[in-house]
Amino acid sequence: MSTPNLQTFQDQVADLLLRHRSLLDVLSKCGQSDSSVNRAVTKAITECGCLEVHAKRQPYQPEMDLDQAKHSLESHLQGHLCENCKDVIRAELGKHLFYMSALCNLLDIRLDEVVKQESSKCSTLGVFNLS
Ligand SMILES: [Zn+2]
């Protein structure tokens, strides 16, 4: 099965969403599914252990050039997600995307336009879009 485009996905969500039709339900589900993504990532660290976080202050200096910054700034992650954690996180991200799409439907916003707009912002702002 090929990957559906965002508009197809958004239409699917519109057809499926019977239970959470109210904007308030969708907003709270959106927040809840966002937390579930964070929770799944946290569990990969604290319960599975396939990921570790070793965090410290970023060694950023204003005089650094782009290459130096790319090499010095860290993700603070060590290890890689195991297949199981990756599956769980993918599923939670999917659920979150579902409720984001539902929110877009209620507000008459096209998800593909959101992505398009953000993508052109990224190419205009380039690396300064990090914050
Ligand atoms: Zn894991």
PDB file of C-alpha atoms and ligand atoms in Angstrom:
ATOM      1  CA  MET A   1       0.000   0.000   0.000  1.00  0.00           C
ATOM      2  CA  SER A   2       1.423   3.372  -0.973  1.00  0.00           C
ATOM      3  CA  THR A   3       1.535   6.257   1.465  1.00  0.00           C
ATOM      4  CA  PRO A   4      -1.667   8.297   1.254  1.00  0.00           C
ATOM      5  CA  ASN A   5      -1.253  12.009   0.742  1.00  0.00           C
ATOM      6  CA  LEU A   6      -2.191  14.329   3.572  1.00  0.00           C
ATOM      7  CA  GLN A   7      -5.511  15.372   2.070  1.00  0.00           C
ATOM      8  CA  THR A   8      -6.568  11.730   1.660  1.00  0.00           C
ATOM      9  CA  PHE A   9      -5.619  11.087   5.281  1.00  0.00           C
ATOM     10  CA  GLN A  10      -7.492  14.191   6.413  1.00  0.00           C
ATOM     11  CA  ASP A  11     -10.625  13.006   4.545  1.00  0.00           C
ATOM     12  CA  GLN A  12     -10.315   9.582   6.172  1.00  0.00           C
ATOM     13  CA  VAL A  13     -10.163  11.212   9.599  1.00  0.00           C
ATOM     14  CA  ALA A  14     -13.247  13.266   8.778  1.00  0.00           C
ATOM     15  CA  ASP A  15     -15.164  10.086   7.876  1.00  0.00           C
ATOM     16  CA  LEU A  16     -14.072   8.227  10.991  1.00  0.00           C
ATOM     17  CA  LEU A  17     -14.470  10.865  13.617  1.00  0.00           C
ATOM     18  CA  LEU A  18     -17.895  10.373  15.083  1.00  0.00           C
ATOM     19  CA  ARG A  19     -17.182  10.214  18.768  1.00  0.00           C
ATOM     20  CA  HIS A  20     -15.099  13.351  19.123  1.00  0.00           C
ATOM     21  CA  ARG A  21     -16.916  15.837  17.006  1.00  0.00           C
ATOM     22  CA  SER A  22     -16.839  18.718  19.447  1.00  0.00           C
ATOM     23  CA  LEU A  23     -13.977  21.166  19.129  1.00  0.00           C
ATOM     24  CA  LEU A  24     -13.386  20.854  22.875  1.00  0.00           C
ATOM     25  CA  ASP A  25     -13.109  17.060  22.655  1.00  0.00           C
ATOM     26  CA  VAL A  26     -10.694  17.330  19.751  1.00  0.00           C
ATOM     27  CA  LEU A  27      -8.584  19.971  21.500  1.00  0.00           C
ATOM     28  CA  SER A  28      -8.264  17.877  24.634  1.00  0.00           C
ATOM     29  CA  LYS A  29      -7.538  14.706  22.611  1.00  0.00           C
ATOM     30  CA  CYS A  30      -4.840  16.639  20.759  1.00  0.00           C
ATOM     31  CA  GLY A  31      -3.175  17.576  24.035  1.00  0.00           C
ATOM     32  CA  GLN A  32      -3.554  14.074  25.410  1.00  0.00           C
ATOM     33  CA  SER A  33      -2.042  12.423  22.333  1.00  0.00           C
ATOM     34  CA  ASP A  34       0.853  14.901  22.420  1.00  0.00           C
ATOM     35  CA  SER A  35       1.543  13.848  26.026  1.00  0.00           C
ATOM     36  CA  SER A  36       1.364  10.197  25.006  1.00  0.00           C
ATOM     37  CA  VAL A  37       4.141  10.745  22.467  1.00  0.00           C
ATOM     38  CA  ASN A  38       6.306  12.279  25.211  1.00  0.00           C
ATOM     39  CA  ARG A  39       5.388   9.431  27.541  1.00  0.00           C
ATOM     40  CA  ALA A  40       6.363   6.788  24.967  1.00  0.00           C
ATOM     41  CA  VAL A  41       9.746   8.455  24.394  1.00  0.00           C
ATOM     42  CA  THR A  42      10.282   8.700  28.144  1.00  0.00           C
ATOM     43  CA  LYS A  43       9.470   4.999  28.583  1.00  0.00           C
ATOM     44  CA  ALA A  44      12.066   4.068  25.961  1.00  0.00           C
ATOM     45  CA  ILE A  45      14.565   5.695  28.303  1.00  0.00           C
ATOM     46  CA  THR A  46      13.313   4.812  31.761  1.00  0.00           C
ATOM     47  CA  GLU A  47      11.705   1.392  31.209  1.00  0.00           C
ATOM     48  CA  CYS A  48      13.218  -0.198  28.101  1.00  0.00           C
ATOM     49  CA  GLY A  49      16.596   1.475  28.268  1.00  0.00           C
ATOM     50  CA  CYS A  50      17.323   1.346  24.530  1.00  0.00           C
ATOM     51  CA  LEU A  51      17.767   5.136  24.641  1.00  0.00           C
ATOM     52  CA  GLU A  52      19.764   7.121  27.152  1.00  0.00           C
ATOM     53  CA  VAL A  53      19.874  10.832  27.768  1.00  0.00           C
ATOM     54  CA  HIS A  54      23.146  12.381  28.789  1.00  0.00           C
ATOM     55  CA  ALA A  55      22.411  16.053  28.942  1.00  0.00           C
ATOM     56  CA  LYS A  56      24.575  19.018  29.728  1.00  0.00           C
ATOM     57  CA  ARG A  57      24.760  22.675  28.819  1.00  0.00           C
ATOM     58  CA  GLN A  58      25.166  23.227  25.064  1.00  0.00           C
ATOM     59  CA  PRO A  59      28.611  24.610  24.289  1.00  0.00           C
ATOM     60  CA  TYR A  60      27.200  27.331  22.080  1.00  0.00           C
ATOM     61  CA  GLN A  61      29.292  30.427  21.413  1.00  0.00           C
ATOM     62  CA  PRO A  62      27.930  33.384  19.449  1.00  0.00           C
ATOM     63  CA  GLU A  63      31.119  33.513  17.350  1.00  0.00           C
ATOM     64  CA  MET A  64      30.731  29.889  16.166  1.00  0.00           C
ATOM     65  CA  ASP A  65      30.127  29.461  12.476  1.00  0.00           C
ATOM     66  CA  LEU A  66      27.459  27.110  11.201  1.00  0.00           C
ATOM     67  CA  ASP A  67      29.774  24.128  10.751  1.00  0.00           C
ATOM     68  CA  GLN A  68      31.251  24.486  14.210  1.00  0.00           C
ATOM     69  CA  ALA A  69      27.778  24.756  15.709  1.00  0.00           C
ATOM     70  CA  LYS A  70      26.589  21.639  13.849  1.00  0.00           C
ATOM     71  CA  HIS A  71      29.508  19.666  15.225  1.00  0.00           C
ATOM     72  CA  SER A  72      29.367  20.992  18.774  1.00  0.00           C
ATOM     73  CA  LEU A  73      25.665  21.082  19.588  1.00  0.00           C
ATOM     74  CA  GLU A  74      24.375  17.764  20.873  1.00  0.00           C
ATOM     75  CA  SER A  75      21.088  15.884  20.879  1.00  0.00           C
ATOM     76  CA  HIS A  76      22.043  14.477  24.307  1.00  0.00           C
ATOM     77  CA  LEU A  77      20.809  11.087  23.069  1.00  0.00           C
ATOM     78  CA  GLN A  78      22.760   7.867  23.214  1.00  0.00           C
ATOM     79  CA  GLY A  79      21.684   4.542  21.748  1.00  0.00           C
ATOM     80  CA  HIS A  80      18.923   3.818  19.245  1.00  0.00           C
ATOM     81  CA  LEU A  81      15.271   2.990  19.620  1.00  0.00           C
ATOM     82  CA  CYS A  82      14.616  -0.746  19.600  1.00  0.00           C
ATOM     83  CA  GLU A  83      11.938  -1.985  17.187  1.00  0.00           C
ATOM     84  CA  ASN A  84       9.392  -2.313  19.966  1.00  0.00           C
ATOM     85  CA  CYS A  85       9.803   1.262  21.250  1.00  0.00           C
ATOM     86  CA  LYS A  86       9.885   2.560  17.698  1.00  0.00           C
ATOM     87  CA  ASP A  87       6.554   0.819  16.985  1.00  0.00           C
ATOM     88  CA  VAL A  88       4.986   2.295  20.113  1.00  0.00           C
ATOM     89  CA  ILE A  89       6.233   5.812  19.356  1.00  0.00           C
ATOM     90  CA  ARG A  90       5.126   5.559  15.719  1.00  0.00           C
ATOM     91  CA  ALA A  91       1.656   4.531  16.871  1.00  0.00           C
ATOM     92  CA  GLU A  92       1.458   7.454  19.316  1.00  0.00           C
ATOM     93  CA  LEU A  93       2.658   9.893  16.649  1.00  0.00           C
ATOM     94  CA  GLY A  94      -0.028   8.513  14.336  1.00  0.00           C
ATOM     95  CA  LYS A  95      -2.710   9.064  16.960  1.00  0.00           C
ATOM     96  CA  HIS A  96      -1.468  12.603  17.467  1.00  0.00           C
ATOM     97  CA  LEU A  97      -1.544  13.221  13.732  1.00  0.00           C
ATOM     98  CA  PHE A  98      -5.089  11.870  13.680  1.00  0.00           C
ATOM     99  CA  TYR A  99      -6.302  14.450  16.209  1.00  0.00           C
ATOM    100  CA  MET A 100      -4.301  17.219  14.536  1.00  0.00           C
ATOM    101  CA  SER A 101      -6.100  16.341  11.315  1.00  0.00           C
ATOM    102  CA  ALA A 102      -9.421  16.346  13.130  1.00  0.00           C
ATOM    103  CA  LEU A 103      -8.633  19.825  14.461  1.00  0.00           C
ATOM    104  CA  CYS A 104      -7.780  20.978  10.938  1.00  0.00           C
ATOM    105  CA  ASN A 105     -11.085  19.560   9.685  1.00  0.00           C
ATOM    106  CA  LEU A 106     -13.104  21.418  12.287  1.00  0.00           C
ATOM    107  CA  LEU A 107     -11.297  24.686  11.533  1.00  0.00           C
ATOM    108  CA  ASP A 108     -11.392  24.213   7.770  1.00  0.00           C
ATOM    109  CA  ILE A 109      -7.619  24.130   7.416  1.00  0.00           C
ATOM    110  CA  ARG A 110      -5.874  21.814   4.959  1.00  0.00           C
ATOM    111  CA  LEU A 111      -3.069  19.826   6.532  1.00  0.00           C
ATOM    112  CA  ASP A 112      -1.139  19.728   3.252  1.00  0.00           C
ATOM    113  CA  GLU A 113      -1.195  23.529   3.173  1.00  0.00           C
ATOM    114  CA  VAL A 114       0.134  23.641   6.728  1.00  0.00           C
ATOM    115  CA  VAL A 115       3.032  21.402   5.689  1.00  0.00           C
ATOM    116  CA  LYS A 116       3.600  23.374   2.485  1.00  0.00           C
ATOM    117  CA  GLN A 117       3.665  26.695   4.339  1.00  0.00           C
ATOM    118  CA  GLU A 118       6.010  25.393   7.025  1.00  0.00           C
ATOM    119  CA  SER A 119       8.269  23.827   4.420  1.00  0.00           C
ATOM    120  CA  SER A 120       8.637  27.076   2.502  1.00  0.00           C
ATOM    121  CA  LYS A 121       9.310  28.854   5.809  1.00  0.00           C
ATOM    122  CA  CYS A 122      12.056  26.321   6.509  1.00  0.00           C
ATOM    123  CA  SER A 123      13.695  26.921   3.151  1.00  0.00           C
ATOM    124  CA  THR A 124      13.511  30.705   3.615  1.00  0.00           C
ATOM    125  CA  LEU A 125      14.739  30.767   7.197  1.00  0.00           C
ATOM    126  CA  GLY A 126      17.138  27.839   6.805  1.00  0.00           C
ATOM    127  CA  VAL A 127      19.106  27.006   9.859  1.00  0.00           C
ATOM    128  CA  PHE A 128      17.780  29.912  11.907  1.00  0.00           C
ATOM    129  CA  ASN A 129      14.459  28.139  12.170  1.00  0.00           C
ATOM    130  CA  LEU A 130      15.850  25.985  14.986  1.00  0.00           C
ATOM    131  CA  SER A 131      14.329  27.685  17.993  1.00  0.00           C
TER     132      SER A 131
HETATM  133 ZN    ZN B   1      13.307   0.116  23.503  1.00  0.00          ZN
END
